[in-house]
Coordinates of C-alpha atoms in Angstrom, one line a residue:
M1 CA 70.9 166.5 159.4
R2 CA 73.3 164.8 156.6
K3 CA 70.8 166.4 153.7
I4 CA 71.2 169.6 155.2
I5 CA 75.3 169.4 155.4
Y6 CA 74.9 169.0 151.9
I7 CA 72.7 171.6 151.1
L8 CA 75.0 173.6 152.9
L9 CA 78.0 172.6 151.3
F10 CA 77.4 173.1 147.7
P11 CA 76.6 176.5 147.8
L12 CA 80.0 176.7 149.4
L13 CA 81.5 175.1 146.2
W14 CA 79.7 177.1 143.9
G15 CA 80.7 180.0 146.0
C16 CA 83.8 179.8 143.8
D17 CA 81.5 179.7 140.5
N18 CA 84.8 181.2 138.3
V19 CA 87.7 179.6 137.9
L20 CA 89.4 182.8 136.9
D21 CA 88.7 184.3 140.0
V22 CA 89.3 181.7 142.3
E23 CA 89.6 182.2 146.2
P24 CA 90.3 178.8 148.1
E25 CA 87.7 177.0 150.6
N26 CA 88.9 176.8 153.9
A27 CA 90.2 173.7 154.6
I28 CA 88.1 173.5 157.9
T29 CA 84.8 173.0 155.6
F30 CA 85.5 170.5 153.6
T31 CA 88.0 168.2 156.6
N32 CA 84.0 167.5 158.1
F33 CA 82.5 166.4 154.9
F34 CA 84.6 164.0 153.1
K35 CA 85.4 161.1 154.7
T36 CA 82.5 158.3 154.7
E37 CA 81.5 156.7 151.7
E38 CA 77.5 158.7 151.9
D39 CA 79.8 161.9 151.5
F40 CA 81.5 161.1 148.3
N41 CA 78.8 159.6 146.5
A42 CA 77.0 162.7 147.4
I43 CA 79.1 164.5 146.1
V44 CA 79.5 162.0 142.6
F45 CA 76.2 162.5 142.4
Q46 CA 76.2 166.2 142.7
L47 CA 78.7 166.5 139.9
Q48 CA 76.7 164.4 137.6
A49 CA 73.3 166.0 138.4
F50 CA 75.7 169.6 137.6
S51 CA 77.3 167.6 134.3
R52 CA 73.8 167.0 132.9
Y53 CA 73.3 170.6 132.2
K54 CA 76.1 173.1 132.9
A55 CA 78.0 171.4 129.4
F56 CA 75.4 172.0 127.6
E57 CA 73.3 175.4 129.1
N58 CA 74.8 177.3 126.6
E59 CA 75.4 174.8 123.7
I60 CA 76.1 176.5 120.6
M61 CA 77.9 174.8 118.0
P62 CA 76.0 171.8 117.2
L63 CA 73.3 174.5 115.5
R64 CA 76.0 176.0 113.8
G65 CA 76.3 172.7 111.6
F66 CA 72.5 171.4 111.3
I67 CA 71.1 170.4 108.0
A68 CA 68.1 173.3 108.0
D69 CA 66.1 175.1 105.3
L70 CA 64.1 177.1 107.9
V71 CA 66.1 179.0 110.9
G72 CA 63.8 180.9 112.8
N73 CA 66.2 182.5 115.8
S74 CA 68.7 185.5 114.3
T75 CA 70.9 184.7 117.1
Y76 CA 71.4 180.9 115.7
Q77 CA 71.4 182.2 112.1
D78 CA 74.3 184.4 113.0
H79 CA 76.1 181.9 113.9
R80 CA 75.2 179.6 110.9
M81 CA 76.1 182.7 109.1
L82 CA 79.4 183.7 110.9
N83 CA 78.3 187.0 111.3
Q84 CA 81.1 188.4 113.4
T85 CA 80.2 191.7 114.8
S86 CA 77.1 189.9 116.3
L87 CA 79.4 187.2 118.0
V88 CA 81.0 189.1 119.6
S89 CA 79.0 190.8 121.7
P90 CA 80.1 190.6 125.5
Y91 CA 76.4 189.8 126.5
S92 CA 76.3 186.9 124.7
S93 CA 75.9 184.0 127.1
Y94 CA 77.2 181.1 124.3
N95 CA 80.9 182.9 124.4
N96 CA 80.9 182.2 128.2
W97 CA 83.2 179.3 129.7
T98 CA 82.3 179.3 133.4
N99 CA 80.3 176.6 133.2
H100 CA 82.7 174.2 132.2
Y101 CA 85.3 176.1 134.9
D102 CA 82.5 175.2 137.3
L103 CA 82.2 171.4 136.5
I104 CA 86.2 171.4 136.4
Y105 CA 86.2 172.9 140.1
V106 CA 83.9 170.5 141.2
A107 CA 86.0 167.2 140.1
N108 CA 89.0 169.0 141.6
V109 CA 87.0 169.1 144.7
I110 CA 87.1 165.2 144.9
L111 CA 90.0 164.7 143.7
D112 CA 91.9 167.0 146.3
N113 CA 90.0 165.2 149.1
L114 CA 90.2 161.5 148.5
H115 CA 92.8 161.6 151.1
R116 CA 90.8 162.7 153.6
A117 CA 88.1 158.9 153.2
E118 CA 88.3 156.7 156.5
G119 CA 87.4 153.3 155.8
V120 CA 86.7 153.6 152.3
S121 CA 87.8 151.2 149.8
K122 CA 90.1 151.1 147.1
D123 CA 88.1 150.4 144.6
K124 CA 85.5 152.9 145.6
L125 CA 88.0 155.6 146.2
D126 CA 89.4 154.8 142.3
F127 CA 85.3 154.9 141.1
Y128 CA 85.3 158.4 142.7
A129 CA 88.6 159.6 141.0
G130 CA 87.5 158.1 137.6
Q131 CA 84.3 159.9 137.6
A132 CA 86.3 163.4 138.4
Y133 CA 89.0 162.6 136.1
F134 CA 86.4 161.5 133.3
V135 CA 84.4 164.8 133.9
K136 CA 87.6 166.9 133.8
G137 CA 88.4 165.3 130.4
F138 CA 85.2 165.8 128.6
V139 CA 85.0 169.7 129.8
Y140 CA 89.0 170.1 128.2
F141 CA 88.2 168.5 125.3
D142 CA 85.1 170.3 124.9
L143 CA 86.7 173.7 125.6
A144 CA 89.5 172.8 123.1
R145 CA 86.7 172.0 120.5
K146 CA 85.0 175.2 121.5
W147 CA 87.7 178.2 122.4
G148 CA 91.0 176.1 121.0
E149 CA 93.0 177.9 123.6
A150 CA 92.0 178.0 127.1
V151 CA 92.7 178.4 130.9
I152 CA 93.9 174.9 132.4
T153 CA 93.6 175.1 136.2
K154 CA 95.8 173.1 139.1
N155 CA 93.5 172.2 141.8
S156 CA 90.3 173.5 143.7
T157 CA 92.6 175.9 146.0
S158 CA 95.2 177.6 144.2
M159 CA 95.0 181.3 144.1
E160 CA 96.6 182.2 141.0
V161 CA 95.3 184.4 138.3
Y162 CA 95.7 181.6 135.3
N163 CA 96.7 182.6 131.5
K164 CA 95.3 180.7 128.6
S165 CA 97.6 177.8 127.6
S166 CA 98.0 176.4 124.1
M167 CA 94.9 174.3 122.4
S168 CA 97.8 170.9 122.3
D169 CA 98.3 172.0 125.8
V170 CA 94.4 171.9 126.5
L171 CA 94.2 168.6 124.4
D172 CA 97.0 167.0 126.1
E173 CA 95.5 167.7 129.4
A174 CA 92.3 166.6 128.4
I175 CA 94.1 163.2 127.3
K176 CA 96.0 162.7 130.6
N177 CA 92.7 162.9 132.7
A178 CA 90.6 160.6 130.3
S179 CA 93.8 158.4 130.7
E180 CA 93.6 158.5 134.4
G181 CA 89.6 157.9 134.4
Y182 CA 90.3 154.7 131.5
K183 CA 92.7 153.1 133.9
L184 CA 90.7 153.3 137.7
L185 CA 87.1 152.7 136.0
P186 CA 85.2 149.8 135.3
K187 CA 83.6 148.5 132.5
Y188 CA 80.5 149.8 132.1
E189 CA 78.7 145.9 132.6
D190 CA 81.1 146.2 136.1
M191 CA 80.2 148.9 137.0
P192 CA 79.4 149.6 140.9
L193 CA 75.5 150.6 142.6
L194 CA 75.7 153.4 144.8
G195 CA 73.7 152.8 147.4
A196 CA 70.4 152.2 145.1
N197 CA 70.0 148.8 143.3
T198 CA 68.7 150.3 140.0
W199 CA 70.3 150.5 136.3
V200 CA 73.5 152.9 136.4
S201 CA 73.0 155.8 133.8
K202 CA 75.6 156.0 130.9
Q203 CA 76.4 159.4 131.9
Y204 CA 78.5 157.9 134.2
G205 CA 82.2 157.7 133.2
C206 CA 83.3 154.0 132.7
K207 CA 85.9 152.2 130.5
G208 CA 84.0 152.8 127.6
S209 CA 83.1 156.1 127.7
C210 CA 87.1 157.1 128.0
A211 CA 87.9 155.1 125.2
A212 CA 85.3 157.0 123.3
L213 CA 86.5 160.3 124.6
L214 CA 90.2 159.4 124.0
A215 CA 89.2 158.1 120.6
H216 CA 87.7 161.4 119.3
L217 CA 90.4 163.5 121.7
Y218 CA 93.3 161.7 119.2
A219 CA 90.9 161.9 116.1
W220 CA 90.8 165.6 117.0
K221 CA 94.2 166.4 117.7
G222 CA 95.6 164.9 114.1
S223 CA 93.2 167.1 112.6
M224 CA 94.2 170.5 114.7
I225 CA 97.9 169.5 114.0
E226 CA 97.0 169.5 110.6
M227 CA 94.6 172.2 110.1
H228 CA 96.1 175.0 112.4
G229 CA 99.8 173.9 112.1
L230 CA 100.3 172.8 115.6
N231 CA 103.5 170.5 116.4
G232 CA 102.9 166.8 116.5
D233 CA 102.6 164.2 114.7
A234 CA 99.0 163.7 113.1
K235 CA 99.4 160.2 111.7
D236 CA 100.6 159.0 115.5
C237 CA 97.4 160.8 116.3
Y238 CA 95.0 159.2 114.2
G239 CA 96.7 155.6 114.8
K240 CA 95.7 156.5 118.6
A241 CA 92.5 157.0 117.7
I242 CA 92.0 154.0 116.1
E243 CA 93.4 152.0 118.7
W244 CA 90.6 153.4 120.9
C245 CA 88.1 152.9 118.7
S246 CA 89.0 149.3 117.8
L247 CA 88.5 148.8 121.7
L248 CA 85.3 149.5 122.1
I249 CA 84.2 147.9 118.2
D250 CA 85.9 144.7 119.5
K251 CA 83.9 145.0 123.2
K252 CA 87.6 145.2 124.8
A253 CA 86.4 148.2 126.8
G254 CA 82.4 147.4 127.2
Y255 CA 80.1 145.6 125.9
Y256 CA 78.7 147.4 123.0
E257 CA 77.3 146.6 119.6
L258 CA 74.9 148.1 117.0
E259 CA 71.1 147.8 116.8
R260 CA 70.0 145.3 114.7
T261 CA 67.9 147.7 112.6
I262 CA 67.5 151.3 112.0
G263 CA 63.9 151.5 113.6
E264 CA 65.7 150.4 116.9
V265 CA 68.2 153.1 116.5
C266 CA 65.1 155.2 116.8
T267 CA 63.2 153.5 119.3
K268 CA 65.9 152.6 121.6
A269 CA 69.3 153.9 121.1
M270 CA 67.4 157.8 120.7
K271 CA 65.3 156.9 123.4
G272 CA 68.3 155.9 125.6
M273 CA 68.0 155.2 129.3
G274 CA 69.6 151.9 129.4
A275 CA 67.5 150.9 126.3
S276 CA 70.5 150.3 123.6
Q277 CA 73.8 148.5 123.7
E278 CA 74.6 150.9 121.0
N279 CA 75.3 154.1 123.4
I280 CA 78.2 154.4 125.1
L281 CA 77.7 157.8 126.5
E282 CA 74.1 159.6 127.4
F283 CA 73.6 162.7 129.5
E284 CA 70.4 162.1 131.7
L285 CA 67.7 165.0 131.5
D286 CA 65.1 166.3 133.5
R287 CA 61.9 165.5 131.7
F288 CA 59.7 168.3 132.8
Q289 CA 62.8 171.4 132.3
E290 CA 62.4 172.5 128.8
Y291 CA 65.7 174.4 128.7
P292 CA 68.3 173.6 129.6
M293 CA 68.1 170.1 130.9
A294 CA 66.0 168.5 128.8
Y295 CA 68.5 169.4 125.8
F296 CA 69.5 167.4 122.9
P297 CA 69.9 169.1 119.6
G298 CA 67.9 166.8 117.6
R299 CA 64.7 168.5 120.0
Q300 CA 64.6 171.7 117.9
Y301 CA 63.2 170.0 115.1
I302 CA 60.6 167.9 116.7
T303 CA 56.9 168.6 116.2
W304 CA 53.7 166.6 115.0
P305 CA 53.1 163.9 115.0
V306 CA 55.9 163.5 117.7
K307 CA 53.8 166.0 119.7
G308 CA 50.0 165.1 119.5
T309 CA 49.5 168.6 120.5
D310 CA 51.1 170.1 117.7
T311 CA 49.2 170.1 114.0
P312 CA 51.0 169.5 110.7
A313 CA 51.2 173.1 110.1
S314 CA 53.5 173.4 113.2
V315 CA 56.6 172.2 111.4
V316 CA 56.7 175.6 109.5
T317 CA 56.7 178.0 112.9
Q318 CA 59.7 175.5 114.5
T319 CA 63.1 176.9 115.1
F320 CA 64.5 174.2 112.6
A321 CA 63.0 172.4 110.0
I322 CA 64.4 170.7 106.8
K323 CA 62.6 170.4 103.2
A324 CA 61.6 167.3 102.0
E325 CA 63.6 167.5 99.0
T326 CA 66.3 168.0 100.9
V327 CA 66.3 164.5 102.7
K328 CA 65.2 162.9 99.5
N329 CA 68.6 164.1 98.2
L330 CA 70.4 163.1 101.1
Y331 CA 69.4 159.7 101.1
E332 CA 68.8 156.7 98.8
E333 CA 65.3 154.9 98.3
T334 CA 66.3 151.9 99.6
D335 CA 68.0 153.7 103.0
D336 CA 66.0 152.7 105.8
R337 CA 66.9 156.2 107.7
R338 CA 65.1 157.6 105.0
D339 CA 61.6 156.4 106.9
E340 CA 62.7 156.2 109.7
Y341 CA 64.5 159.1 110.8
F342 CA 60.9 160.7 109.1
Y343 CA 57.7 160.4 109.4
K344 CA 56.0 159.2 106.1
L345 CA 58.5 161.0 103.9
D346 CA 56.9 160.7 100.6
S347 CA 53.1 161.1 101.4
M348 CA 53.4 164.1 104.3
S349 CA 55.4 165.8 101.0
H350 CA 52.8 165.3 98.0
D351 CA 51.7 168.4 96.5
T352 CA 48.2 168.3 98.6
M353 CA 50.6 169.1 101.5
Y354 CA 52.4 171.9 100.5
K355 CA 49.7 174.3 101.7
V356 CA 49.9 172.9 105.3
N357 CA 53.9 171.8 105.5
Q358 CA 55.3 174.1 102.5
G359 CA 57.1 171.2 101.5
F360 CA 58.9 170.2 105.1
A361 CA 59.4 166.9 106.3
Y362 CA 58.6 165.7 109.8
I363 CA 61.3 164.5 111.9
Y364 CA 60.6 160.8 113.6
K365 CA 64.1 160.3 115.0
W366 CA 62.7 160.6 118.5
R367 CA 59.0 159.2 119.0
D368 CA 58.2 159.0 122.4
A369 CA 56.1 161.8 123.8
V370 CA 54.5 161.8 127.4
Y371 CA 51.5 164.1 128.6
Q372 CA 50.0 165.5 131.7
D373 CA 46.5 166.6 132.6
V374 CA 46.7 170.2 133.4
S375 CA 44.2 172.7 134.8
W376 CA 43.8 175.1 132.2
S377 CA 42.8 172.5 129.1
P378 CA 40.3 169.5 129.3
T379 CA 42.8 167.1 127.2
P380 CA 46.4 166.8 128.5
Q381 CA 49.5 168.3 127.3
L382 CA 52.7 167.8 126.4
A383 CA 55.2 167.3 129.3
Y384 CA 58.5 166.0 127.8
I385 CA 60.0 164.2 124.8
D386 CA 61.0 161.2 126.5
A387 CA 64.9 160.6 125.6
N388 CA 68.0 161.0 127.0
Y389 CA 70.9 162.9 125.3
C390 CA 72.8 160.2 123.4
Y391 CA 76.2 161.7 123.0
W392 CA 78.4 159.2 121.5
R393 CA 77.3 155.6 120.1
L394 CA 79.0 153.0 118.7
A395 CA 77.9 153.7 115.1
D396 CA 79.6 157.1 115.2
I397 CA 82.8 155.6 116.5
Y398 CA 82.9 153.1 113.7
L399 CA 82.7 156.2 110.9
L400 CA 85.1 158.0 113.6
R401 CA 87.6 155.1 113.0
A402 CA 87.0 154.9 109.4
E403 CA 87.4 158.9 109.0
C404 CA 91.0 158.0 110.6
Y405 CA 91.7 155.0 107.9
A406 CA 91.1 157.2 105.5
K407 CA 93.5 160.0 106.4
L408 CA 96.0 157.2 106.7
D409 CA 95.1 155.9 103.5
D410 CA 94.2 152.8 105.0
D411 CA 91.5 150.3 102.8
L412 CA 90.2 149.4 106.1
A413 CA 87.7 152.3 106.3
I414 CA 85.7 151.0 103.5
D415 CA 85.1 148.0 105.7
D416 CA 83.6 150.6 108.7
L417 CA 82.0 152.3 106.3
N418 CA 80.2 149.9 104.4
A419 CA 79.2 148.5 108.3
I420 CA 77.0 151.1 108.9
R421 CA 75.7 151.8 105.6
G422 CA 74.9 147.6 105.2
R423 CA 72.7 148.1 108.4
A424 CA 70.8 151.2 106.4
H425 CA 70.7 148.7 103.4
A426 CA 72.0 151.6 101.4
T427 CA 74.0 150.7 98.8
L428 CA 78.1 150.1 99.8
Y429 CA 80.6 152.1 98.9
P430 CA 81.4 152.8 95.8
R431 CA 78.1 153.5 94.9
P432 CA 78.6 154.7 91.2
G433 CA 80.1 157.7 90.8
E434 CA 82.0 157.7 94.4
N435 CA 85.8 158.0 94.4
D436 CA 86.6 159.9 97.8
I437 CA 86.5 157.7 100.4
R438 CA 86.8 161.0 103.2
L439 CA 83.9 162.4 101.4
A440 CA 81.7 159.4 101.2
I441 CA 82.3 158.8 104.8
F442 CA 81.6 162.7 106.1
K443 CA 78.5 161.9 104.3
E444 CA 77.7 159.1 106.0
R445 CA 78.1 160.9 109.3
E446 CA 76.0 163.8 107.9
R447 CA 73.4 161.0 107.2
E448 CA 73.7 157.9 110.1
L449 CA 74.1 160.8 113.3
L450 CA 71.8 163.8 111.2
L451 CA 70.5 166.1 114.1
E452 CA 72.7 164.3 117.1
G453 CA 75.0 167.4 116.8
H454 CA 78.0 166.3 115.5
R455 CA 78.2 167.8 112.1
Y456 CA 79.8 171.3 112.9
F457 CA 82.8 169.2 114.3
D458 CA 83.2 166.9 112.0
I459 CA 83.3 169.9 109.1
M460 CA 86.1 171.4 111.8
R461 CA 87.7 167.9 111.6
N462 CA 88.1 167.9 107.5
G463 CA 89.6 171.2 107.1
L464 CA 89.2 174.7 105.1
E465 CA 87.8 173.2 102.0
Y466 CA 84.6 171.4 103.8
V467 CA 84.4 174.5 105.5
H468 CA 83.6 176.1 102.1
A469 CA 81.6 173.7 101.0
C470 CA 79.3 172.8 103.9
M471 CA 79.1 176.0 105.3
E472 CA 77.3 179.6 104.6
G473 CA 77.7 183.1 104.9
N474 CA 81.1 184.5 106.1
Y475 CA 82.3 180.8 106.0
K476 CA 82.9 180.6 102.5
T477 CA 85.6 183.6 102.3
L478 CA 87.6 182.1 105.2
T479 CA 91.4 181.8 104.6
Q480 CA 93.6 179.4 106.3
Q481 CA 95.1 182.0 108.3
D482 CA 91.6 183.1 109.9
V483 CA 90.9 179.4 110.5
K484 CA 94.6 179.3 112.5
D485 CA 93.6 182.5 113.8
G486 CA 90.5 181.1 115.8
A487 CA 87.5 182.3 113.3
L488 CA 86.0 178.9 113.6
F489 CA 86.2 178.7 117.2
L490 CA 83.9 180.9 119.7
P491 CA 85.5 184.5 121.0
I492 CA 85.6 184.2 125.1
G493 CA 83.3 186.2 126.5
G494 CA 83.3 189.0 128.2
D495 CA 83.4 187.6 132.3
A496 CA 86.6 185.5 131.5
F497 CA 88.0 189.6 130.8
T498 CA 86.5 190.9 134.0
Y499 CA 88.1 188.5 136.3
N500 CA 91.5 188.3 134.7
D501 CA 93.6 190.6 133.1
L502 CA 95.8 188.1 131.7
I503 CA 92.9 187.0 129.2
R504 CA 93.3 187.8 126.1
Q505 CA 90.7 187.2 123.0
N506 CA 92.1 185.1 120.1
I507 CA 93.6 187.0 117.0
Y508 CA 90.8 186.3 114.7
W509 CA 87.8 187.7 117.0
S510 CA 90.3 190.6 118.5
K511 CA 89.3 192.0 115.1
F512 CA 85.6 192.2 115.6
E513 CA 85.6 193.7 119.0

């Protein structure tokens, strides 16, 4: 009977699927359901189920920043070239923030109904609240990175029509929620089991994931203060980002440590599923769903030999591909990432292979494929790539701290940079000709976090000079005023204007509507 109740309840939750057109649910609806530990376990499970795809269903920003020599999708190319008139289409799902507000709504439902609990321990209630706060913090951070200005809602029952809030206010809202989550949640290794004697997914909020979120929030806020002229103290933000990074690196927010080798980064960290102590936040993916629940950014590149049903020639038909020469220019010959992230880079880029692969390299950062028998083929066919979406790992945190140290002109940046280079057997900083520590850290993030979805945001954090140097098309002619007006963010999707006549497009994108 209880399963039936939950099936009935969650369509009611999603009946209010756009926060810009909120109608409060009848209080009686929730009075009968939010009482027992089982009830709250169920809604937290549901929040996590929605989180693993709703936040990424229309993901486009990572694809903007990919290093790629082939892009086989015109919409993706429009984003990578900043083809303005194509991007403001009211029919573009990539501009739609509804999924983000769906998640905020469910998190608010949890927070608004904790008082109904009967006989549930304070530790468990803190855990449920912490999960909701973490999701809200993460989603508001994502809204600020993708749209800049966004709506901040009060709760799950308000009938107000909301206007946009400033980027500063959205970031502060994210910081507030992430901070609450950090206070309430345990370290990952102390996470409670929710009715099952199994490994606890790293998708759940814990002190470590909240600390990583706060590190990125403060690094982002400091960068936006400098780039957009926001009110605030950028140096103070960088200092706070360093503090949160240090809690993770020093194992004070949970037990995290770098994998010993780059090979283990590929076989453990990129796989996820509890295989790696380097991973801080992962998103659990449904292996049997091609889209969107099996999404992780690098999947766009994967072909033979990881997909055994493909052929070596399949690389030229991928949505994204990268030339072997580009890889060789990115990594030193001694760098282990050159030969671990790519399959037989040198032999597969020999002249004799050019007719087969046209000089493209084969991604090997994700390696495990699972096959299944199908009725229409005598041989098993690819079922899925066996990997979670590793969103934040400790190597990212080392390099984020290095970036913030560099922005404060602190030589400790070199130690963090070299911690990552040393593991890869790359030449330590400064290698011959290197004299710009900020550029060196940016390039190291390109190498270490290749295809993990960070590069576009890294470019944004580093300012207009990096936008001009690293992006193509209309990005190269953007002015500082264009950036302040919102050129690097997504235009707001058409649904927002349908539901709310207070909403206005940002200044930059309003010129192209």
